């Protein structure tokens, strides 16, 4: 068992074990230091300082507290066109070459949070290459964000970063809210999926997984990059976050297509 040193669990290890047993949350793949710090900060805010047992007991009955915990731990900040230079590289260099190999792309936005990432991709595809019959699977293991993503309604401040011409074309504006148009949504399927537990799709042309693995332990990251490699078709691309270099890329079987774009050999 991951968190046991000798045969005695400390308080935090017991908390992790209780989370798994009673609330079906498995923190084993995540770095302890960050998770422990975030848990303690939230427990302090909610008045359970240091009392893991009580906190688990409350989360088992109080759905609202449980959801606060989930939201706090998953850090689901996202943005439309996050790191725009990277999206530009995708548009100018990566997509044309993928499209020359398959007309209808099969794409996965893994850890999509509230939907900004798959919608950004869908807008770029539509704008530069037409709507086509591409399929975009957009997943996250947090049901709250998956629900918001599939609703596709954002406040003005949340669509900041989206070029004006895209806002006009791909959103309906109602009462200061920006609603993604159905024609953009129709190729996207939103689903719950846990990257550390669930089966992966296969034969993908492109996987986008950005700013998700920051709190994963090194071994969990390696397994994930192996599994992404398996999920891609030969020549398919993995697009990672702007700080996320895959150190063992060559040994897994990726070559570099561009910075933060890895191609399956
Ligand atoms: C910081 S957001 C990144 C969103 C988007 N990819 C971006 O770059 O803007 C990280 C997301 O990863 C999700 N996540 C964390 N661990 C996960 C796991 N094991 N399986 C699936 N999603 C996970 C979180 O719920 C969160 O929504």
mmCIF file of C-alpha atoms and ligand atoms in Angstrom:
data_model
loop_
_atom_site.group_PDB
_atom_site.id
_atom_site.type_symbol
_atom_site.label_atom_id
_atom_site.label_comp_id
_atom_site.label_asym_id
_atom_site.label_seq_id
_atom_site.Cartn_x
_atom_site.Cartn_y
_atom_site.Cartn_z
ATOM 1 C CA UNK A 1 0.000 0.000 0.000
ATOM 2 C CA UNK A 2 1.397 3.260 -1.273
ATOM 3 C CA UNK A 3 1.180 5.456 1.828
ATOM 4 C CA UNK A 4 2.287 3.040 4.552
ATOM 5 C CA UNK A 5 5.777 3.461 6.026
ATOM 6 C CA UNK A 6 6.651 0.381 8.034
ATOM 7 C CA UNK A 7 3.232 -0.750 9.155
ATOM 8 C CA UNK A 8 2.112 2.492 10.786
ATOM 9 C CA UNK A 9 0.110 5.080 8.882
ATOM 10 C CA UNK A 10 0.448 8.706 9.852
ATOM 11 C CA UNK A 11 -2.675 10.896 10.020
ATOM 12 C CA UNK A 12 -2.475 12.033 6.421
ATOM 13 C CA UNK A 13 -1.906 8.476 5.143
ATOM 14 C CA UNK A 14 -4.956 7.312 7.101
ATOM 15 C CA UNK A 15 -6.923 10.214 5.552
ATOM 16 C CA UNK A 16 -5.851 9.131 2.029
ATOM 17 C CA UNK A 17 -6.834 5.560 2.798
ATOM 18 C CA UNK A 18 -10.251 6.674 4.176
ATOM 19 C CA UNK A 19 -10.843 8.844 1.105
ATOM 20 C CA UNK A 20 -10.376 5.805 -1.083
ATOM 21 C CA UNK A 21 -12.466 3.505 1.058
ATOM 22 C CA UNK A 22 -15.409 5.797 1.801
ATOM 23 C CA UNK A 23 -15.453 8.416 -0.950
ATOM 24 C CA UNK A 24 -13.891 6.592 -3.897
ATOM 25 C CA UNK A 25 -11.143 9.209 -4.305
ATOM 26 C CA UNK A 26 -7.679 7.865 -4.988
ATOM 27 C CA UNK A 27 -4.865 10.320 -4.303
ATOM 28 C CA UNK A 28 -2.137 7.670 -4.706
ATOM 29 C CA UNK A 29 -0.893 9.071 -8.047
ATOM 30 C CA UNK A 30 -0.599 12.652 -6.723
ATOM 31 C CA UNK A 31 2.381 14.303 -5.032
ATOM 32 C CA UNK A 32 1.860 14.179 -1.272
ATOM 33 C CA UNK A 33 3.316 17.579 -0.430
ATOM 34 C CA UNK A 34 0.914 19.545 -2.618
ATOM 35 C CA UNK A 35 -2.166 17.496 -1.774
ATOM 36 C CA UNK A 36 -1.474 17.629 1.967
ATOM 37 C CA UNK A 37 -0.929 21.381 1.861
ATOM 38 C CA UNK A 38 -4.146 21.992 -0.078
ATOM 39 C CA UNK A 39 -6.161 19.661 2.158
ATOM 40 C CA UNK A 40 -4.892 21.377 5.300
ATOM 41 C CA UNK A 41 -5.592 24.834 3.896
ATOM 42 C CA UNK A 42 -9.189 23.914 3.079
ATOM 43 C CA UNK A 43 -9.742 22.153 6.417
ATOM 44 C CA UNK A 44 -8.488 25.296 8.160
ATOM 45 C CA UNK A 45 -10.918 27.462 6.173
ATOM 46 C CA UNK A 46 -13.853 25.181 6.931
ATOM 47 C CA UNK A 47 -13.053 24.829 10.645
ATOM 48 C CA UNK A 48 -11.695 21.254 10.752
ATOM 49 C CA UNK A 49 -8.049 22.155 11.345
ATOM 50 C CA UNK A 50 -5.998 18.978 11.861
ATOM 51 C CA UNK A 51 -9.056 16.751 12.262
ATOM 52 C CA UNK A 52 -8.958 14.420 9.264
ATOM 53 C CA UNK A 53 -11.385 11.870 10.750
ATOM 54 C CA UNK A 54 -14.052 14.466 11.346
ATOM 55 C CA UNK A 55 -13.505 15.957 7.895
ATOM 56 C CA UNK A 56 -14.015 12.572 6.209
ATOM 57 C CA UNK A 57 -17.085 11.919 8.355
ATOM 58 C CA UNK A 58 -18.613 15.257 7.293
ATOM 59 C CA UNK A 59 -17.774 14.735 3.605
ATOM 60 C CA UNK A 60 -19.562 11.373 3.675
ATOM 61 C CA UNK A 61 -22.843 13.049 4.543
ATOM 62 C CA UNK A 62 -22.519 16.633 3.309
ATOM 63 C CA UNK A 63 -22.396 16.738 -0.474
ATOM 64 C CA UNK A 64 -21.648 20.439 -0.547
ATOM 65 C CA UNK A 65 -18.517 20.079 1.595
ATOM 66 C CA UNK A 66 -17.499 17.072 -0.475
ATOM 67 C CA UNK A 67 -17.824 19.106 -3.685
ATOM 68 C CA UNK A 68 -15.838 21.967 -2.146
ATOM 69 C CA UNK A 69 -13.081 19.501 -1.358
ATOM 70 C CA UNK A 70 -13.114 18.107 -4.916
ATOM 71 C CA UNK A 71 -13.082 21.559 -6.479
ATOM 72 C CA UNK A 72 -10.311 22.709 -4.189
ATOM 73 C CA UNK A 73 -8.122 19.688 -4.929
ATOM 74 C CA UNK A 74 -8.560 19.607 -8.686
ATOM 75 C CA UNK A 75 -7.609 23.223 -9.388
ATOM 76 C CA UNK A 76 -9.551 23.506 -12.576
ATOM 77 C CA UNK A 77 -8.488 26.926 -13.817
ATOM 78 C CA UNK A 78 -8.625 27.162 -17.599
ATOM 79 C CA UNK A 79 -8.699 29.822 -20.309
ATOM 80 C CA UNK A 80 -9.696 30.128 -23.939
ATOM 81 C CA UNK A 81 -6.559 30.251 -26.144
ATOM 82 C CA UNK A 82 -4.287 29.569 -23.158
ATOM 83 C CA UNK A 83 -0.671 30.190 -24.314
ATOM 84 C CA UNK A 84 -1.747 31.524 -27.723
ATOM 85 C CA UNK A 85 1.625 30.895 -29.439
ATOM 86 C CA UNK A 86 1.139 27.175 -28.839
ATOM 87 C CA UNK A 87 -2.338 27.223 -30.402
ATOM 88 C CA UNK A 88 -0.860 29.100 -33.333
ATOM 89 C CA UNK A 89 1.736 26.366 -33.803
ATOM 90 C CA UNK A 90 -1.051 23.810 -33.677
ATOM 91 C CA UNK A 91 -3.007 25.687 -36.328
ATOM 92 C CA UNK A 92 -0.123 26.499 -38.656
ATOM 93 C CA UNK A 93 2.187 23.492 -38.358
ATOM 94 C CA UNK A 94 0.514 20.523 -36.718
ATOM 95 C CA UNK A 95 -3.086 20.433 -37.956
ATOM 96 C CA UNK A 96 -2.291 20.767 -41.682
ATOM 97 C CA UNK A 97 0.026 17.795 -41.498
ATOM 98 C CA UNK A 98 -2.465 15.697 -39.485
ATOM 99 C CA UNK A 99 -5.241 16.619 -41.921
ATOM 100 C CA UNK A 100 -3.130 15.535 -44.869
ATOM 101 C CA UNK A 101 -3.110 12.059 -43.328
ATOM 102 C CA UNK A 102 -6.717 11.801 -42.130
ATOM 103 C CA UNK A 103 -9.587 14.006 -43.277
ATOM 104 C CA UNK A 104 -11.716 13.468 -40.169
ATOM 105 C CA UNK A 105 -9.626 13.899 -37.082
ATOM 106 C CA UNK A 106 -10.192 11.919 -33.916
ATOM 107 C CA UNK A 107 -9.147 14.160 -31.026
ATOM 108 C CA UNK A 108 -9.108 13.893 -27.229
ATOM 109 C CA UNK A 109 -8.925 16.854 -24.855
ATOM 110 C CA UNK A 110 -7.930 15.047 -21.637
ATOM 111 C CA UNK A 111 -8.431 17.014 -18.414
ATOM 112 C CA UNK A 112 -10.564 19.584 -20.227
ATOM 113 C CA UNK A 113 -11.852 21.313 -17.077
ATOM 114 C CA UNK A 114 -14.690 23.741 -17.892
ATOM 115 C CA UNK A 115 -14.392 23.338 -21.675
ATOM 116 C CA UNK A 116 -12.241 26.291 -22.783
ATOM 117 C CA UNK A 117 -9.649 23.948 -24.310
ATOM 118 C CA UNK A 118 -11.928 21.772 -26.512
ATOM 119 C CA UNK A 119 -13.912 24.854 -27.615
ATOM 120 C CA UNK A 120 -10.682 26.676 -28.518
ATOM 121 C CA UNK A 121 -9.670 23.710 -30.615
ATOM 122 C CA UNK A 122 -13.104 23.457 -32.256
ATOM 123 C CA UNK A 123 -12.988 27.167 -33.177
ATOM 124 C CA UNK A 124 -9.520 26.874 -34.719
ATOM 125 C CA UNK A 125 -10.566 23.831 -36.718
ATOM 126 C CA UNK A 126 -13.777 25.460 -37.922
ATOM 127 C CA UNK A 127 -12.105 28.757 -38.762
ATOM 128 C CA UNK A 128 -9.099 27.425 -40.643
ATOM 129 C CA UNK A 129 -10.285 24.106 -42.018
ATOM 130 C CA UNK A 130 -14.125 24.144 -41.952
ATOM 131 C CA UNK A 131 -16.411 22.257 -39.568
ATOM 132 C CA UNK A 132 -15.662 18.865 -41.094
ATOM 133 C CA UNK A 133 -16.559 15.597 -39.425
ATOM 134 C CA UNK A 134 -13.948 15.717 -36.721
ATOM 135 C CA UNK A 135 -14.748 14.194 -33.351
ATOM 136 C CA UNK A 136 -13.520 15.772 -30.145
ATOM 137 C CA UNK A 137 -13.786 13.792 -26.947
ATOM 138 C CA UNK A 138 -13.470 16.150 -23.959
ATOM 139 C CA UNK A 139 -13.026 14.560 -20.547
ATOM 140 C CA UNK A 140 -12.316 15.381 -16.924
ATOM 141 C CA UNK A 141 -12.717 13.367 -13.723
ATOM 142 C CA UNK A 142 -14.565 16.188 -11.972
ATOM 143 C CA UNK A 143 -18.290 16.033 -12.779
ATOM 144 C CA UNK A 144 -18.897 19.663 -11.835
ATOM 145 C CA UNK A 145 -16.557 20.960 -14.525
ATOM 146 C CA UNK A 146 -17.782 18.444 -17.112
ATOM 147 C CA UNK A 147 -21.333 19.745 -16.559
ATOM 148 C CA UNK A 148 -20.209 23.370 -17.028
ATOM 149 C CA UNK A 149 -18.167 22.443 -20.098
ATOM 150 C CA UNK A 150 -21.059 20.710 -21.776
ATOM 151 C CA UNK A 151 -23.379 23.630 -20.985
ATOM 152 C CA UNK A 152 -20.908 25.960 -22.733
ATOM 153 C CA UNK A 153 -22.048 29.231 -21.140
ATOM 154 C CA UNK A 154 -19.404 31.719 -19.997
ATOM 155 C CA UNK A 155 -19.194 35.169 -18.439
ATOM 156 C CA UNK A 156 -17.508 38.013 -20.296
ATOM 157 C CA UNK A 157 -14.408 37.772 -18.121
ATOM 158 C CA UNK A 158 -14.191 34.039 -18.842
ATOM 159 C CA UNK A 159 -14.023 34.507 -22.608
ATOM 160 C CA UNK A 160 -11.178 37.023 -22.352
ATOM 161 C CA UNK A 161 -8.383 35.894 -24.617
ATOM 162 C CA UNK A 162 -10.792 34.865 -27.353
ATOM 163 C CA UNK A 163 -10.224 36.971 -30.491
ATOM 164 C CA UNK A 164 -13.176 39.238 -31.285
ATOM 165 C CA UNK A 165 -13.899 37.580 -34.633
ATOM 166 C CA UNK A 166 -14.339 34.213 -32.906
ATOM 167 C CA UNK A 167 -16.615 35.710 -30.252
ATOM 168 C CA UNK A 168 -18.928 37.056 -32.962
ATOM 169 C CA UNK A 169 -18.952 33.902 -34.983
ATOM 170 C CA UNK A 170 -19.095 31.079 -32.465
ATOM 171 C CA UNK A 171 -21.019 32.494 -29.461
ATOM 172 C CA UNK A 172 -24.546 33.785 -28.909
ATOM 173 C CA UNK A 173 -24.548 36.687 -26.458
ATOM 174 C CA UNK A 174 -27.486 36.823 -24.045
ATOM 175 C CA UNK A 175 -27.682 38.961 -20.898
ATOM 176 C CA UNK A 176 -23.909 39.386 -20.714
ATOM 177 C CA UNK A 177 -23.429 35.643 -21.083
ATOM 178 C CA UNK A 178 -21.573 34.017 -23.958
ATOM 179 C CA UNK A 179 -23.147 30.778 -25.106
ATOM 180 C CA UNK A 180 -21.219 28.491 -27.433
ATOM 181 C CA UNK A 181 -23.188 27.912 -30.638
ATOM 182 C CA UNK A 182 -24.600 24.457 -31.279
ATOM 183 C CA UNK A 183 -22.763 24.114 -34.578
ATOM 184 C CA UNK A 184 -19.475 24.295 -32.653
ATOM 185 C CA UNK A 185 -20.688 21.915 -29.967
ATOM 186 C CA UNK A 186 -21.989 19.245 -32.242
ATOM 187 C CA UNK A 187 -18.640 17.494 -32.792
ATOM 188 C CA UNK A 188 -17.701 17.495 -29.104
ATOM 189 C CA UNK A 189 -18.629 14.790 -26.601
ATOM 190 C CA UNK A 190 -18.121 15.618 -22.921
ATOM 191 C CA UNK A 191 -17.574 12.758 -20.516
ATOM 192 C CA UNK A 192 -16.289 11.887 -17.082
ATOM 193 C CA UNK A 193 -12.931 10.094 -17.266
ATOM 194 C CA UNK A 194 -10.154 9.497 -14.746
ATOM 195 C CA UNK A 195 -6.729 9.466 -16.393
ATOM 196 C CA UNK A 196 -5.270 7.375 -13.591
ATOM 197 C CA UNK A 197 -7.956 4.722 -13.626
ATOM 198 C CA UNK A 198 -10.132 4.467 -16.730
ATOM 199 C CA UNK A 199 -9.515 2.862 -20.153
ATOM 200 C CA UNK A 200 -8.244 5.100 -22.940
ATOM 201 C CA UNK A 201 -9.726 5.561 -26.400
ATOM 202 C CA UNK A 202 -7.659 4.263 -29.349
ATOM 203 C CA UNK A 203 -6.438 5.309 -32.817
ATOM 204 C CA UNK A 204 -6.387 9.023 -31.979
ATOM 205 C CA UNK A 205 -4.875 11.621 -34.297
ATOM 206 C CA UNK A 206 -4.345 14.190 -31.559
ATOM 207 C CA UNK A 207 -4.359 14.222 -27.764
ATOM 208 C CA UNK A 208 -4.343 17.527 -25.896
ATOM 209 C CA UNK A 209 -3.398 17.165 -22.254
ATOM 210 C CA UNK A 210 -2.232 20.468 -20.806
ATOM 211 C CA UNK A 211 -1.753 21.644 -17.240
ATOM 212 C CA UNK A 212 -3.167 18.431 -15.811
ATOM 213 C CA UNK A 213 -0.131 16.438 -14.677
ATOM 214 C CA UNK A 214 1.430 19.131 -12.452
ATOM 215 C CA UNK A 215 0.454 17.328 -9.259
ATOM 216 C CA UNK A 216 1.017 13.790 -10.577
ATOM 217 C CA UNK A 217 3.940 11.816 -9.151
ATOM 218 C CA UNK A 218 6.723 11.004 -11.614
ATOM 219 C CA UNK A 219 5.706 7.346 -11.987
ATOM 220 C CA UNK A 220 2.055 8.288 -12.589
ATOM 221 C CA UNK A 221 3.203 10.769 -15.262
ATOM 222 C CA UNK A 222 5.336 8.144 -17.002
ATOM 223 C CA UNK A 223 2.480 5.664 -17.092
ATOM 224 C CA UNK A 224 0.194 8.362 -18.475
ATOM 225 C CA UNK A 225 2.615 9.250 -21.294
ATOM 226 C CA UNK A 226 2.981 5.534 -22.139
ATOM 227 C CA UNK A 227 -0.798 5.173 -22.231
ATOM 228 C CA UNK A 228 -1.192 8.266 -24.429
ATOM 229 C CA UNK A 229 1.383 6.771 -26.788
ATOM 230 C CA UNK A 230 -0.680 3.593 -27.003
ATOM 231 C CA UNK A 231 -3.847 5.610 -27.620
ATOM 232 C CA UNK A 232 -2.396 7.517 -30.594
ATOM 233 C CA UNK A 233 -2.217 6.219 -34.122
ATOM 234 C CA UNK A 234 1.275 6.124 -35.633
ATOM 235 C CA UNK A 235 2.128 9.743 -36.570
ATOM 236 C CA UNK A 236 -0.441 11.059 -34.065
ATOM 237 C CA UNK A 237 0.456 14.020 -31.851
ATOM 238 C CA UNK A 238 0.416 14.640 -28.098
ATOM 239 C CA UNK A 239 0.117 18.366 -27.253
ATOM 240 C CA UNK A 240 1.290 19.116 -23.686
ATOM 241 C CA UNK A 241 1.282 22.209 -21.451
ATOM 242 C CA UNK A 242 3.918 24.892 -21.813
ATOM 243 C CA UNK A 243 5.973 23.679 -18.851
ATOM 244 C CA UNK A 244 5.472 19.981 -19.433
ATOM 245 C CA UNK A 245 8.450 18.381 -21.058
ATOM 246 C CA UNK A 246 8.439 14.585 -21.396
ATOM 247 C CA UNK A 247 11.923 13.597 -20.303
ATOM 248 C CA UNK A 248 11.637 9.979 -21.402
ATOM 249 C CA UNK A 249 9.925 10.868 -24.734
ATOM 250 C CA UNK A 250 12.436 9.033 -26.935
ATOM 251 C CA UNK A 251 12.406 5.844 -24.947
ATOM 252 C CA UNK A 252 8.592 5.764 -24.997
ATOM 253 C CA UNK A 253 8.599 6.191 -28.781
ATOM 254 C CA UNK A 254 7.870 9.871 -29.369
ATOM 255 C CA UNK A 255 9.855 12.254 -31.528
ATOM 256 C CA UNK A 256 9.604 16.038 -31.253
ATOM 257 C CA UNK A 257 7.263 17.641 -33.793
ATOM 258 C CA UNK A 258 7.702 21.090 -32.190
ATOM 259 C CA UNK A 259 8.244 22.335 -28.637
ATOM 260 C CA UNK A 260 5.564 20.649 -26.483
ATOM 261 C CA UNK A 261 4.239 18.621 -29.439
ATOM 262 C CA UNK A 262 5.247 14.953 -29.395
ATOM 263 C CA UNK A 263 4.748 12.674 -32.356
ATOM 264 C CA UNK A 264 4.229 8.919 -32.080
ATOM 265 C CA UNK A 265 6.915 7.148 -34.157
HETATM 266 C C1 LIG B 1 -5.662 23.257 -14.494
HETATM 267 S S1 LIG B 1 -6.952 22.349 -15.260
HETATM 268 C C2 LIG B 1 -6.398 22.349 -16.944
HETATM 269 C C3 LIG B 1 -7.521 22.589 -17.934
HETATM 270 C C4 LIG B 1 -7.084 22.696 -19.399
HETATM 271 N N1 LIG B 1 -6.475 21.471 -19.848
HETATM 272 C C5 LIG B 1 -6.163 23.873 -19.614
HETATM 273 O O1 LIG B 1 -4.957 23.672 -19.824
HETATM 274 O O2 LIG B 1 -6.632 25.012 -19.560
HETATM 275 C C6 LIG B 1 -6.592 20.690 -14.727
HETATM 276 C C7 LIG B 1 -7.752 19.735 -14.873
HETATM 277 O O3 LIG B 1 -7.254 18.396 -14.725
HETATM 278 C C8 LIG B 1 -8.260 17.628 -14.120
HETATM 279 N N2 LIG B 1 -7.670 16.413 -13.560
HETATM 280 C C9 LIG B 1 -6.805 16.297 -12.516
HETATM 281 N N3 LIG B 1 -6.527 14.991 -12.271
HETATM 282 C C10 LIG B 1 -7.238 14.271 -13.208
HETATM 283 C C11 LIG B 1 -7.381 12.891 -13.474
HETATM 284 N N4 LIG B 1 -6.758 11.977 -12.726
HETATM 285 N N5 LIG B 1 -8.178 12.502 -14.502
HETATM 286 C C12 LIG B 1 -8.833 13.431 -15.250
HETATM 287 N N6 LIG B 1 -8.757 14.751 -15.037
HETATM 288 C C13 LIG B 1 -7.957 15.178 -14.029
HETATM 289 C C14 LIG B 1 -8.832 18.569 -13.071
HETATM 290 O O4 LIG B 1 -10.131 18.186 -12.666
HETATM 291 C C15 LIG B 1 -8.808 19.907 -13.792
HETATM 292 O O5 LIG B 1 -10.040 20.211 -14.380
#
